[in-house]
Coordinates of C-alpha atoms and ligand atoms in Angstrom, one line a residue:
M1 CA -17.7 -68.7 19.7
K2 CA -15.8 -71.0 17.4
T3 CA -18.4 -73.8 17.8
L4 CA -21.3 -71.3 17.2
L5 CA -19.7 -70.0 14.0
E6 CA -19.2 -73.6 12.8
Q7 CA -22.9 -74.5 13.3
P8 CA -24.9 -75.2 10.0
G9 CA -25.8 -72.0 8.3
F10 CA -29.3 -70.6 7.4
L11 CA -28.7 -69.6 3.8
A12 CA -27.4 -72.8 2.1
P13 CA -27.5 -76.5 3.1
S14 CA -23.7 -76.7 3.4
G15 CA -22.9 -73.2 4.8
T16 CA -21.9 -72.4 8.3
I17 CA -23.2 -69.6 10.6
G18 CA -19.8 -67.9 10.2
A19 CA -19.8 -68.0 6.4
D20 CA -23.5 -66.9 6.2
F21 CA -23.0 -64.1 8.6
S22 CA -20.0 -62.7 6.9
Y23 CA -21.7 -63.0 3.4
L24 CA -24.8 -61.2 4.7
L25 CA -22.7 -58.4 6.2
A26 CA -20.9 -58.0 2.8
L27 CA -24.3 -57.8 1.1
V28 CA -25.5 -55.2 3.6
F29 CA -22.6 -52.8 3.3
T30 CA -22.5 -53.1 -0.5
I31 CA -26.2 -52.3 -0.8
L32 CA -25.8 -49.3 1.6
F33 CA -23.0 -47.9 -0.7
L34 CA -25.2 -48.3 -3.7
V35 CA -28.1 -46.6 -2.0
A36 CA -25.7 -43.8 -1.1
W37 CA -24.9 -43.5 -4.8
G38 CA -28.6 -43.2 -5.5
F39 CA -28.8 -40.2 -3.0
A40 CA -25.8 -38.5 -4.8
K41 CA -27.5 -39.0 -8.1
K42 CA -30.6 -37.2 -6.7
A43 CA -28.4 -34.4 -5.5
Q44 CA -29.0 -35.3 -1.8
G45 CA -25.4 -34.6 -0.8
T46 CA -26.0 -34.7 3.0
R47 CA -27.9 -38.1 3.0
H48 CA -25.3 -39.4 0.6
H49 CA -22.4 -38.5 2.9
K50 CA -24.1 -39.8 6.0
L51 CA -24.9 -43.1 4.4
V52 CA -21.3 -43.4 3.0
L53 CA -20.0 -43.0 6.5
V54 CA -22.4 -45.6 7.9
S55 CA -21.6 -48.1 5.1
M56 CA -17.9 -47.5 5.8
G57 CA -18.5 -48.4 9.4
T58 CA -20.4 -51.6 8.5
M59 CA -17.6 -52.5 6.1
M60 CA -15.0 -52.2 8.9
V61 CA -17.2 -54.5 11.1
Y62 CA -17.4 -56.9 8.2
F63 CA -13.6 -57.0 7.8
V64 CA -13.0 -57.6 11.6
A65 CA -15.7 -60.3 11.6
Y66 CA -14.3 -61.8 8.4
Y67 CA -10.7 -61.9 9.7
Y68 CA -11.9 -63.3 13.0
A69 CA -13.9 -66.0 11.3
R70 CA -11.0 -66.8 8.9
S71 CA -8.4 -67.0 11.6
L72 CA -10.6 -69.5 13.4
G73 CA -10.7 -71.6 10.2
V74 CA -14.5 -71.3 10.1
L75 CA -14.6 -70.6 6.4
S76 CA -12.4 -73.7 5.9
F77 CA -9.3 -72.3 4.2
E78 CA -7.7 -75.6 4.7
G79 CA -7.0 -77.8 1.6
R80 CA -8.5 -76.2 -1.5
E81 CA -10.2 -73.5 0.5
G82 CA -13.2 -75.7 1.2
F83 CA -13.9 -76.2 -2.5
G84 CA -15.3 -79.7 -3.3
G85 CA -15.7 -79.4 -7.1
P86 CA -13.6 -80.7 -10.0
D87 CA -9.9 -79.6 -10.5
E88 CA -10.7 -77.9 -13.8
I89 CA -13.4 -75.7 -12.3
Y90 CA -11.2 -75.0 -9.3
K91 CA -8.2 -73.9 -11.5
N92 CA -10.1 -72.1 -14.2
V93 CA -13.1 -70.6 -12.4
F94 CA -12.8 -70.6 -8.6
V95 CA -9.2 -69.4 -8.2
P96 CA -9.6 -66.5 -10.8
V97 CA -12.9 -65.4 -9.3
L98 CA -11.4 -65.4 -5.7
T99 CA -8.3 -63.6 -6.9
I100 CA -10.3 -60.9 -8.7
H101 CA -12.5 -60.6 -5.6
L102 CA -9.4 -60.0 -3.3
I103 CA -7.9 -57.5 -5.8
L104 CA -11.3 -55.6 -5.9
V105 CA -11.6 -55.6 -2.1
T106 CA -8.1 -54.1 -1.7
L107 CA -8.8 -51.5 -4.4
G108 CA -12.2 -50.7 -2.9
M109 CA -10.8 -50.2 0.6
I110 CA -8.0 -47.9 -0.7
L111 CA -10.5 -45.9 -2.8
A112 CA -12.9 -45.5 0.1
F113 CA -10.2 -44.1 2.3
Y114 CA -9.3 -41.7 -0.4
M115 CA -12.8 -40.7 -1.3
I116 CA -14.1 -39.8 2.2
P117 CA -11.7 -36.9 2.9
Q118 CA -11.9 -35.9 -0.8
G119 CA -15.7 -35.7 -0.5
F120 CA -15.4 -33.2 2.3
R121 CA -12.6 -31.2 0.6
A122 CA -14.5 -31.0 -2.6
S123 CA -17.8 -29.8 -1.2
D124 CA -19.4 -26.9 0.6
R125 CA -22.3 -27.0 3.1
T126 CA -25.0 -24.4 2.2
G127 CA -28.4 -24.5 3.9
G128 CA -27.6 -27.8 5.6
E129 CA -26.9 -29.6 2.3
Y130 CA -23.5 -30.6 1.0
R131 CA -22.8 -29.5 -2.6
L132 CA -19.8 -30.2 -4.8
K133 CA -17.8 -27.1 -5.7
S134 CA -16.7 -26.9 -9.3
E135 CA -13.2 -25.5 -8.8
E136 CA -9.5 -26.5 -8.8
L137 CA -8.8 -28.7 -5.7
K138 CA -5.1 -28.9 -4.7
M139 CA -3.5 -30.1 -1.4
K140 CA -1.3 -27.4 0.1
P141 CA 2.4 -28.4 0.0
R142 CA 2.5 -27.9 3.8
T143 CA -0.4 -30.2 4.4
F144 CA 1.1 -32.8 2.0
K145 CA 4.4 -32.7 4.0
I146 CA 2.6 -32.9 7.4
I147 CA 0.6 -36.0 6.2
M148 CA 3.7 -37.7 4.8
F149 CA 5.8 -37.1 8.0
S150 CA 2.8 -38.3 10.1
I151 CA 2.7 -41.6 8.2
L152 CA 6.5 -41.9 8.6
G153 CA 6.2 -41.2 12.3
C154 CA 3.4 -43.8 12.8
W155 CA 5.4 -46.4 10.9
A156 CA 8.5 -45.7 13.0
L157 CA 6.4 -46.0 16.2
V158 CA 4.8 -49.4 15.1
Q159 CA 8.3 -50.7 14.1
A160 CA 9.8 -49.7 17.4
L161 CA 6.9 -51.4 19.3
L162 CA 7.4 -54.6 17.2
L163 CA 11.1 -54.6 17.9
A164 CA 10.5 -54.1 21.6
T165 CA 7.7 -56.7 22.0
R166 CA 8.3 -59.5 19.6
Q167 CA 10.9 -62.2 19.5
N168 CA 10.9 -62.5 15.7
P169 CA 9.4 -59.3 14.3
F170 CA 10.4 -59.9 10.6
G171 CA 7.0 -61.1 9.3
A172 CA 4.9 -58.4 11.1
S173 CA 7.5 -55.7 10.1
V174 CA 7.2 -56.6 6.4
A175 CA 3.3 -56.6 6.7
Y176 CA 3.1 -53.3 8.5
G177 CA 5.8 -51.8 6.2
L178 CA 3.7 -52.7 3.2
I179 CA 0.5 -51.2 4.8
F180 CA 2.3 -47.9 5.5
L181 CA 3.9 -47.9 2.1
T182 CA 0.5 -48.3 0.5
V183 CA -1.0 -45.4 2.5
A184 CA 2.0 -43.2 1.5
L185 CA 1.7 -44.2 -2.1
V186 CA -2.1 -43.3 -2.1
V187 CA -1.3 -39.9 -0.6
G188 CA 1.6 -39.5 -3.2
L189 CA -0.9 -40.5 -6.0
E190 CA -2.9 -37.4 -5.1
K191 CA -0.3 -35.2 -6.9
L192 CA -0.9 -37.2 -10.1
I193 CA -4.7 -37.2 -9.7
E194 CA -4.6 -33.4 -9.2
K195 CA -2.9 -33.0 -12.6
L196 CA -5.2 -35.4 -14.4
L197 CA -8.5 -34.2 -12.8
P198 CA -7.9 -30.7 -11.4
D199 CA -11.6 -29.9 -10.8
G200 CA -12.5 -31.3 -7.4
A201 CA -16.2 -31.9 -8.2
R202 CA -15.4 -33.7 -11.5
R203 CA -12.7 -35.8 -9.6
H204 CA -15.3 -36.8 -7.0
R205 CA -17.8 -37.8 -9.6
I206 CA -15.4 -39.8 -11.7
L207 CA -13.5 -41.6 -8.9
G208 CA -16.8 -42.0 -6.9
R209 CA -18.5 -43.8 -9.8
T210 CA -15.4 -46.0 -10.3
T211 CA -15.5 -46.9 -6.5
M212 CA -19.3 -47.7 -6.7
I213 CA -18.8 -49.9 -9.7
I214 CA -16.0 -51.7 -7.9
Y215 CA -18.4 -52.3 -4.9
A216 CA -21.0 -53.7 -7.2
L217 CA -18.4 -56.1 -8.7
I218 CA -17.3 -57.1 -5.1
L219 CA -20.9 -58.1 -4.5
V220 CA -21.0 -60.2 -7.7
T221 CA -17.7 -62.0 -7.0
S222 CA -18.5 -62.6 -3.3
T223 CA -21.8 -64.1 -4.3
A224 CA -20.2 -66.3 -6.9
T225 CA -17.6 -67.5 -4.3
Y226 CA -20.3 -68.2 -1.7
L227 CA -22.4 -70.1 -4.2
M228 CA -19.4 -72.2 -5.4
L229 CA -18.3 -73.0 -1.9
Y230 CA -21.5 -73.7 -0.2
V231 CA -24.2 -74.4 -2.8
I232 CA -22.7 -75.8 -6.0
Y233 CA -19.5 -77.5 -5.0
P234 CA -19.4 -77.9 -1.2
L235 CA -16.8 -80.2 0.4
K236 CA -18.2 -83.8 0.7
L237 CA -17.6 -85.0 4.2
Ligands
HEM301 C1 -16.5 -43.8 -0.4 C2 -16.8 -42.5 -0.4 C3 -17.6 -41.9 -1.5 C4 -18.0 -42.3 -2.7 C5 -17.7 -43.7 -3.4 C6 -18.8 -41.3 -3.3 C7 -19.4 -41.3 -4.6 C8 -20.1 -40.3 -5.2 C9 -20.6 -40.3 -6.5 C10 -20.5 -41.6 -7.5 C11 -21.2 -39.2 -6.8 C12 -21.9 -38.7 -8.1 C13 -23.2 -39.4 -8.4 C14 -23.5 -39.4 -9.8 O1 -23.8 -38.3 -10.4 O2 -23.4 -40.5 -10.4 C15 -21.0 -38.3 -5.6 C16 -21.5 -37.1 -5.5 C17 -21.4 -36.3 -4.3 N1 -20.7 -36.6 -3.2 FE1 -19.8 -38.4 -2.8 N2 -18.9 -40.2 -2.5 C18 -18.2 -40.5 -1.3 C19 -18.0 -39.8 -0.2 C20 -18.5 -38.5 0.0 C21 -18.4 -37.7 1.2 C22 -17.6 -38.1 2.5 C23 -19.0 -36.5 1.0 C24 -19.0 -35.4 2.0 C25 -19.6 -34.4 2.0 C26 -19.6 -36.6 -0.4 C27 -20.3 -35.6 -1.0 C28 -20.9 -35.6 -2.3 C29 -21.7 -34.5 -2.8 C30 -22.0 -33.2 -2.2 C31 -22.0 -35.0 -4.1 C32 -22.9 -34.2 -5.2 C33 -24.3 -34.5 -5.1 C34 -25.0 -33.6 -6.1 O3 -24.9 -33.9 -7.3 O4 -25.5 -32.6 -5.7 N3 -19.3 -37.8 -0.9 N4 -20.3 -39.0 -4.7

């Protein structure tokens, strides 16, 4: 697998199969999200929600593939992350673009996990078509408590497994702790969002558009990173 992913790519002269494949997947899931936005704009709620779920699935495949490729070093994270251009461009262009890209990816993932259940909670299905309900949308205090305690329970379980199975669980404990903390913070943020945007339909439209714009920007930054790494400034061997 490692040798296959390291073979010359098909998109750019200096690219690898691994880099090209992961870029193409990123392209596909972003376009699917944007098409899903188009369906929502045309008031086709059911096609919109189906495509959002498919794109979310593709995005997950992408992340697994990306992580797999990166951990194999295929995208050459060694040295200056495979960047072969001048120091000035590396410091002032490449690093800022890559940093913005990683921040947007994190935000996009968090928002997608928030928006999917919110979409179902904020809509009604009439005559086979999902429609947003224009009314106050609040999470019941009981549901809020159940979700928070479930997150706490899952974290405790993972922590216990790490302690039982690893010799040095510190690094993994911090990483999992941060992941569960982020999930709990996003759920906690719901209370603030409920105050700022009480109407469920308006909340879905405003946060949904923000999420879609973030996806479009992810496409721009990943294209820029790909072009810099494999077309404009590839590593000279
Ligand atoms: C990542 C997840 C999602 C995002 C980013 C998203 C985004 C959006 C956006 C931007 C709009 C408004 C379009 C516009 O006027 O510009 C919208 C409308 C809508 N969304 Fe979502 N959505 C998501 C998930 C869902 C899910 C899971 C459902 C489930 C039923 C859903 C149901 C709807 C409905 C019914 C509309 C209204 C369409 C109409 O105007 O009739 N969405 N969504």
